[in-house]
Amino acid sequence: VRGFQISSAVVGRDEMRMLVTLPGHDFDVSSRRVGDIVKAGLTISNSEIGTMSLRAEFSLLRLACTNGMTAADFVHTKLRHIFVDRMEFIARLRDTVARAGQVGEQIARRLEATHALALPNLDPDEGKLQRQVVGILRRENLWTQAFAQEAEQALAQDERSLFSLIQHVTDNARLSTMRLADRVHRERVGGRLAALAA
């Protein structure tokens, strides 16, 4: 994609995922907090059924540790299958590419705002945010007793904010051991949680 840089690529027999980022849309991370956004860009991937469909998703690169290691974060999805209407697909893909920097910056600000949303616990009976969060986790089939315990421990060790939960859901160390489809699902859930700060 012209004007973008390839930040990572995974290509296999059944799946492909490429993260391209926009030079000039870097974010100031001089304070070096884990989770700070480094770059905005797009993730382009095929579907699990092969080459006849394609996804383009607005993505962010975030610091995974303070020495500069980064991890991808998928936040908003544009999904169209080529075989449905090729010309409409091409038009939508061009629009997605053209808006990547602008949308990336909006999403970056939204993610920053999740620091201010206090999440003292994950009890849906104790507040609106908790109900919304648990509702998303249930709809996305992540809400289990084991997940709830791990997430509560993660919140107890951090700032007890929506941001901390998103960090837990999209933890790169855990995601790196998952299949691509499961990793992308977790990253999308992180995006849905971040949207609560809109």
GROMACS .gro file of C-alpha atoms in nm:
model
  198
    1VAL     CA    1   0.000   0.000   0.000
    2ARG     CA    2   0.165   0.324  -0.112
    3GLY     CA    3   0.268   0.560   0.168
    4PHE     CA    4   0.255   0.290   0.436
    5GLN     CA    5   0.528   0.083   0.598
    6ILE     CA    6   0.493  -0.290   0.671
    7SER     CA    7   0.525  -0.328   1.048
    8SER     CA    8   0.454  -0.702   1.059
    9ALA     CA    9   0.331  -0.978   0.833
   10VAL     CA   10   0.210  -1.332   0.895
   11VAL     CA   11   0.153  -1.541   0.584
   12GLY     CA   12   0.062  -1.907   0.597
   13ARG     CA   13  -0.117  -2.167   0.387
   14ASP     CA   14  -0.461  -2.078   0.523
   15GLU     CA   15  -0.428  -1.723   0.652
   16MET     CA   16  -0.258  -1.394   0.592
   17ARG     CA   17  -0.231  -1.083   0.810
   18MET     CA   18  -0.029  -0.772   0.738
   19LEU     CA   19   0.000  -0.465   0.961
   20VAL     CA   20   0.088  -0.148   0.770
   21THR     CA   21   0.151   0.179   0.953
   22LEU     CA   22   0.159   0.540   0.845
   23PRO     CA   23   0.489   0.726   0.872
   24GLY     CA   24   0.417   1.075   1.005
   25HIS     CA   25   0.130   0.951   1.221
   26ASP     CA   26   0.357   0.854   1.509
   27PHE     CA   27   0.254   0.946   1.862
   28ASP     CA   28   0.474   1.102   2.126
   29VAL     CA   29   0.578   0.831   2.369
   30SER     CA   30   0.862   1.022   2.530
   31SER     CA   31   0.708   0.956   2.874
   32ARG     CA   32   0.722   0.582   2.792
   33ARG     CA   33   0.416   0.443   2.966
   34VAL     CA   34   0.328   0.085   2.882
   35GLY     CA   35   0.025   0.090   2.656
   36ASP     CA   36   0.102   0.425   2.495
   37ILE     CA   37   0.022   0.438   2.126
   38VAL     CA   38   0.318   0.440   1.888
   39LYS     CA   39   0.161   0.445   1.541
   40ALA     CA   40  -0.170   0.426   1.360
   41GLY     CA   41  -0.232   0.211   1.056
   42LEU     CA   42  -0.430  -0.072   0.902
   43THR     CA   43  -0.437  -0.447   0.934
   44ILE     CA   44  -0.515  -0.624   0.607
   45SER     CA   45  -0.603  -0.994   0.624
   46ASN     CA   46  -0.792  -1.268   0.447
   47SER     CA   47  -1.073  -1.460   0.609
   48GLU     CA   48  -1.047  -1.807   0.751
   49ILE     CA   49  -1.202  -1.947   0.430
   50GLY     CA   50  -0.916  -1.834   0.209
   51THR     CA   51  -0.844  -1.585  -0.065
   52MET     CA   52  -1.192  -1.481  -0.178
   53SER     CA   53  -1.241  -1.225   0.095
   54LEU     CA   54  -1.036  -0.952   0.256
   55ARG     CA   55  -1.055  -0.741   0.572
   56ALA     CA   56  -0.912  -0.397   0.636
   57GLU     CA   57  -0.917  -0.283   0.999
   58PHE     CA   58  -0.803   0.039   1.163
   59SER     CA   59  -0.520  -0.056   1.394
   60LEU     CA   60  -0.285   0.093   1.648
   61LEU     CA   61   0.061  -0.009   1.763
   62ARG     CA   62   0.101   0.025   2.140
   63LEU     CA   63   0.403  -0.005   2.365
   64ALA     CA   64   0.413  -0.348   2.525
   65CYS     CA   65   0.705  -0.256   2.751
   66THR     CA   66   0.905   0.056   2.827
   67ASN     CA   67   1.203  -0.034   2.611
   68GLY     CA   68   0.991   0.016   2.301
   69MET     CA   69   0.849  -0.327   2.218
   70THR     CA   70   0.510  -0.282   2.053
   71ALA     CA   71   0.194  -0.484   2.005
   72ALA     CA   72  -0.089  -0.442   1.758
   73ASP     CA   73  -0.434  -0.337   1.875
   74PHE     CA   74  -0.732  -0.372   1.638
   75VAL     CA   75  -1.004  -0.126   1.715
   76HIS     CA   76  -1.255  -0.074   1.435
   77THR     CA   77  -1.347  -0.316   1.159
   78LYS     CA   78  -1.443  -0.263   0.795
   79LEU     CA   79  -1.535  -0.599   0.644
   80ARG     CA   80  -1.644  -0.661   0.287
   81HIS     CA   81  -1.621  -0.975   0.075
   82ILE     CA   82  -1.481  -0.934  -0.275
   83PHE     CA   83  -1.727  -1.173  -0.439
   84VAL     CA   84  -2.034  -0.984  -0.314
   85ASP     CA   85  -1.974  -0.659  -0.506
   86ARG     CA   86  -1.616  -0.614  -0.622
   87MET     CA   87  -1.650  -0.246  -0.719
   88GLU     CA   88  -1.814  -0.153  -0.387
   89PHE     CA   89  -1.545  -0.350  -0.206
   90ILE     CA   90  -1.269  -0.159  -0.387
   91ALA     CA   91  -1.437   0.176  -0.310
   92ARG     CA   92  -1.472   0.090   0.058
   93LEU     CA   93  -1.114  -0.035   0.080
   94ARG     CA   94  -0.987   0.290  -0.076
   95ASP     CA   95  -1.194   0.490   0.172
   96THR     CA   96  -1.056   0.285   0.462
   97VAL     CA   97  -0.697   0.344   0.348
   98ALA     CA   98  -0.758   0.717   0.294
   99ARG     CA   99  -0.904   0.761   0.643
  100ALA     CA  100  -0.651   0.544   0.830
  101GLY     CA  101  -0.452   0.832   0.983
  102GLN     CA  102  -0.754   1.039   1.087
  103VAL     CA  103  -0.945   0.746   1.234
  104GLY     CA  104  -0.629   0.616   1.401
  105GLU     CA  105  -0.585   0.945   1.584
  106GLN     CA  106  -0.949   0.943   1.698
  107ILE     CA  107  -0.913   0.590   1.828
  108ALA     CA  108  -0.587   0.679   2.001
  109ARG     CA  109  -0.761   0.960   2.191
  110ARG     CA  110  -1.043   0.722   2.285
  111LEU     CA  111  -0.797   0.468   2.421
  112GLU     CA  112  -0.628   0.740   2.626
  113ALA     CA  113  -0.969   0.831   2.769
  114THR     CA  114  -1.011   0.476   2.905
  115HIS     CA  115  -0.758   0.565   3.177
  116ALA     CA  116  -1.020   0.799   3.326
  117LEU     CA  117  -1.297   0.536   3.341
  118ALA     CA  118  -1.263   0.381   3.687
  119LEU     CA  119  -1.331   0.008   3.697
  120PRO     CA  120  -1.311  -0.091   4.065
  121ASN     CA  121  -1.436  -0.446   3.995
  122LEU     CA  122  -1.620  -0.661   3.742
  123ASP     CA  123  -1.945  -0.703   3.937
  124PRO     CA  124  -2.226  -0.606   3.696
  125ASP     CA  125  -2.451  -0.518   3.990
  126GLU     CA  126  -2.217  -0.244   4.112
  127GLY     CA  127  -2.226   0.004   3.828
  128LYS     CA  128  -2.316   0.092   3.470
  129LEU     CA  129  -1.960   0.052   3.337
  130GLN     CA  130  -1.928  -0.291   3.497
  131ARG     CA  131  -2.260  -0.399   3.339
  132GLN     CA  132  -2.147  -0.277   2.998
  133VAL     CA  133  -1.805  -0.444   3.027
  134VAL     CA  134  -1.942  -0.780   3.144
  135GLY     CA  135  -2.211  -0.762   2.874
  136ILE     CA  136  -1.945  -0.725   2.604
  137LEU     CA  137  -1.735  -1.006   2.752
  138ARG     CA  138  -2.039  -1.237   2.766
  139ARG     CA  139  -2.145  -1.159   2.409
  140GLU     CA  140  -1.791  -1.228   2.293
  141ASN     CA  141  -1.776  -1.561   2.484
  142LEU     CA  142  -1.484  -1.453   2.704
  143TRP     CA  143  -1.671  -1.432   3.034
  144THR     CA  144  -1.584  -1.743   3.234
  145GLN     CA  145  -1.506  -1.786   3.600
  146ALA     CA  146  -1.137  -1.830   3.519
  147PHE     CA  147  -1.133  -1.515   3.302
  148ALA     CA  148  -1.312  -1.313   3.572
  149GLN     CA  149  -1.058  -1.418   3.835
  150GLU     CA  150  -0.760  -1.338   3.610
  151ALA     CA  151  -0.910  -1.001   3.513
  152GLU     CA  152  -0.982  -0.908   3.875
  153GLN     CA  153  -0.620  -0.989   3.965
  154ALA     CA  154  -0.498  -0.778   3.673
  155LEU     CA  155  -0.713  -0.484   3.787
  156ALA     CA  156  -0.585  -0.520   4.145
  157GLN     CA  157  -0.226  -0.491   4.020
  158ASP     CA  158  -0.289  -0.186   3.803
  159GLU     CA  159  -0.486   0.139   3.807
  160ARG     CA  160  -0.833  -0.024   3.819
  161SER     CA  161  -0.947   0.144   3.501
  162LEU     CA  162  -1.104   0.032   3.174
  163PHE     CA  163  -0.758   0.076   3.022
  164SER     CA  164  -0.617  -0.190   3.258
  165LEU     CA  165  -0.884  -0.438   3.152
  166ILE     CA  166  -0.812  -0.370   2.784
  167GLN     CA  167  -0.443  -0.431   2.856
  168HIS     CA  168  -0.535  -0.765   3.014
  169VAL     CA  169  -0.764  -0.871   2.729
  170THR     CA  170  -0.506  -0.781   2.462
  171ASP     CA  171  -0.197  -0.893   2.654
  172ASN     CA  172   0.062  -0.967   2.387
  173ALA     CA  173   0.237  -1.245   2.581
  174ARG     CA  174  -0.088  -1.440   2.606
  175LEU     CA  175  -0.200  -1.361   2.253
  176SER     CA  176   0.130  -1.477   2.103
  177THR     CA  177   0.046  -1.835   2.204
  178MET     CA  178  -0.300  -1.830   2.041
  179ARG     CA  179  -0.416  -1.913   1.691
  180LEU     CA  180  -0.446  -1.610   1.463
  181ALA     CA  181  -0.828  -1.617   1.470
  182ASP     CA  182  -0.831  -1.620   1.852
  183ARG     CA  183  -0.575  -1.338   1.872
  184VAL     CA  184  -0.775  -1.121   1.631
  185HIS     CA  185  -1.094  -1.196   1.828
  186ARG     CA  186  -0.927  -1.082   2.154
  187GLU     CA  187  -0.797  -0.768   1.986
  188ARG     CA  188  -1.142  -0.685   1.853
  189VAL     CA  189  -1.291  -0.730   2.199
  190GLY     CA  190  -1.032  -0.479   2.322
  191GLY     CA  191  -1.160  -0.239   2.060
  192ARG     CA  192  -1.521  -0.287   2.168
  193LEU     CA  193  -1.423  -0.220   2.526
  194ALA     CA  194  -1.235   0.094   2.422
  195ALA     CA  195  -1.546   0.217   2.241
  196LEU     CA  196  -1.713   0.256   2.584
  197ALA     CA  197  -1.498   0.568   2.626
  198ALA     CA  198  -1.653   0.736   2.320
   0.00000   0.00000   0.00000
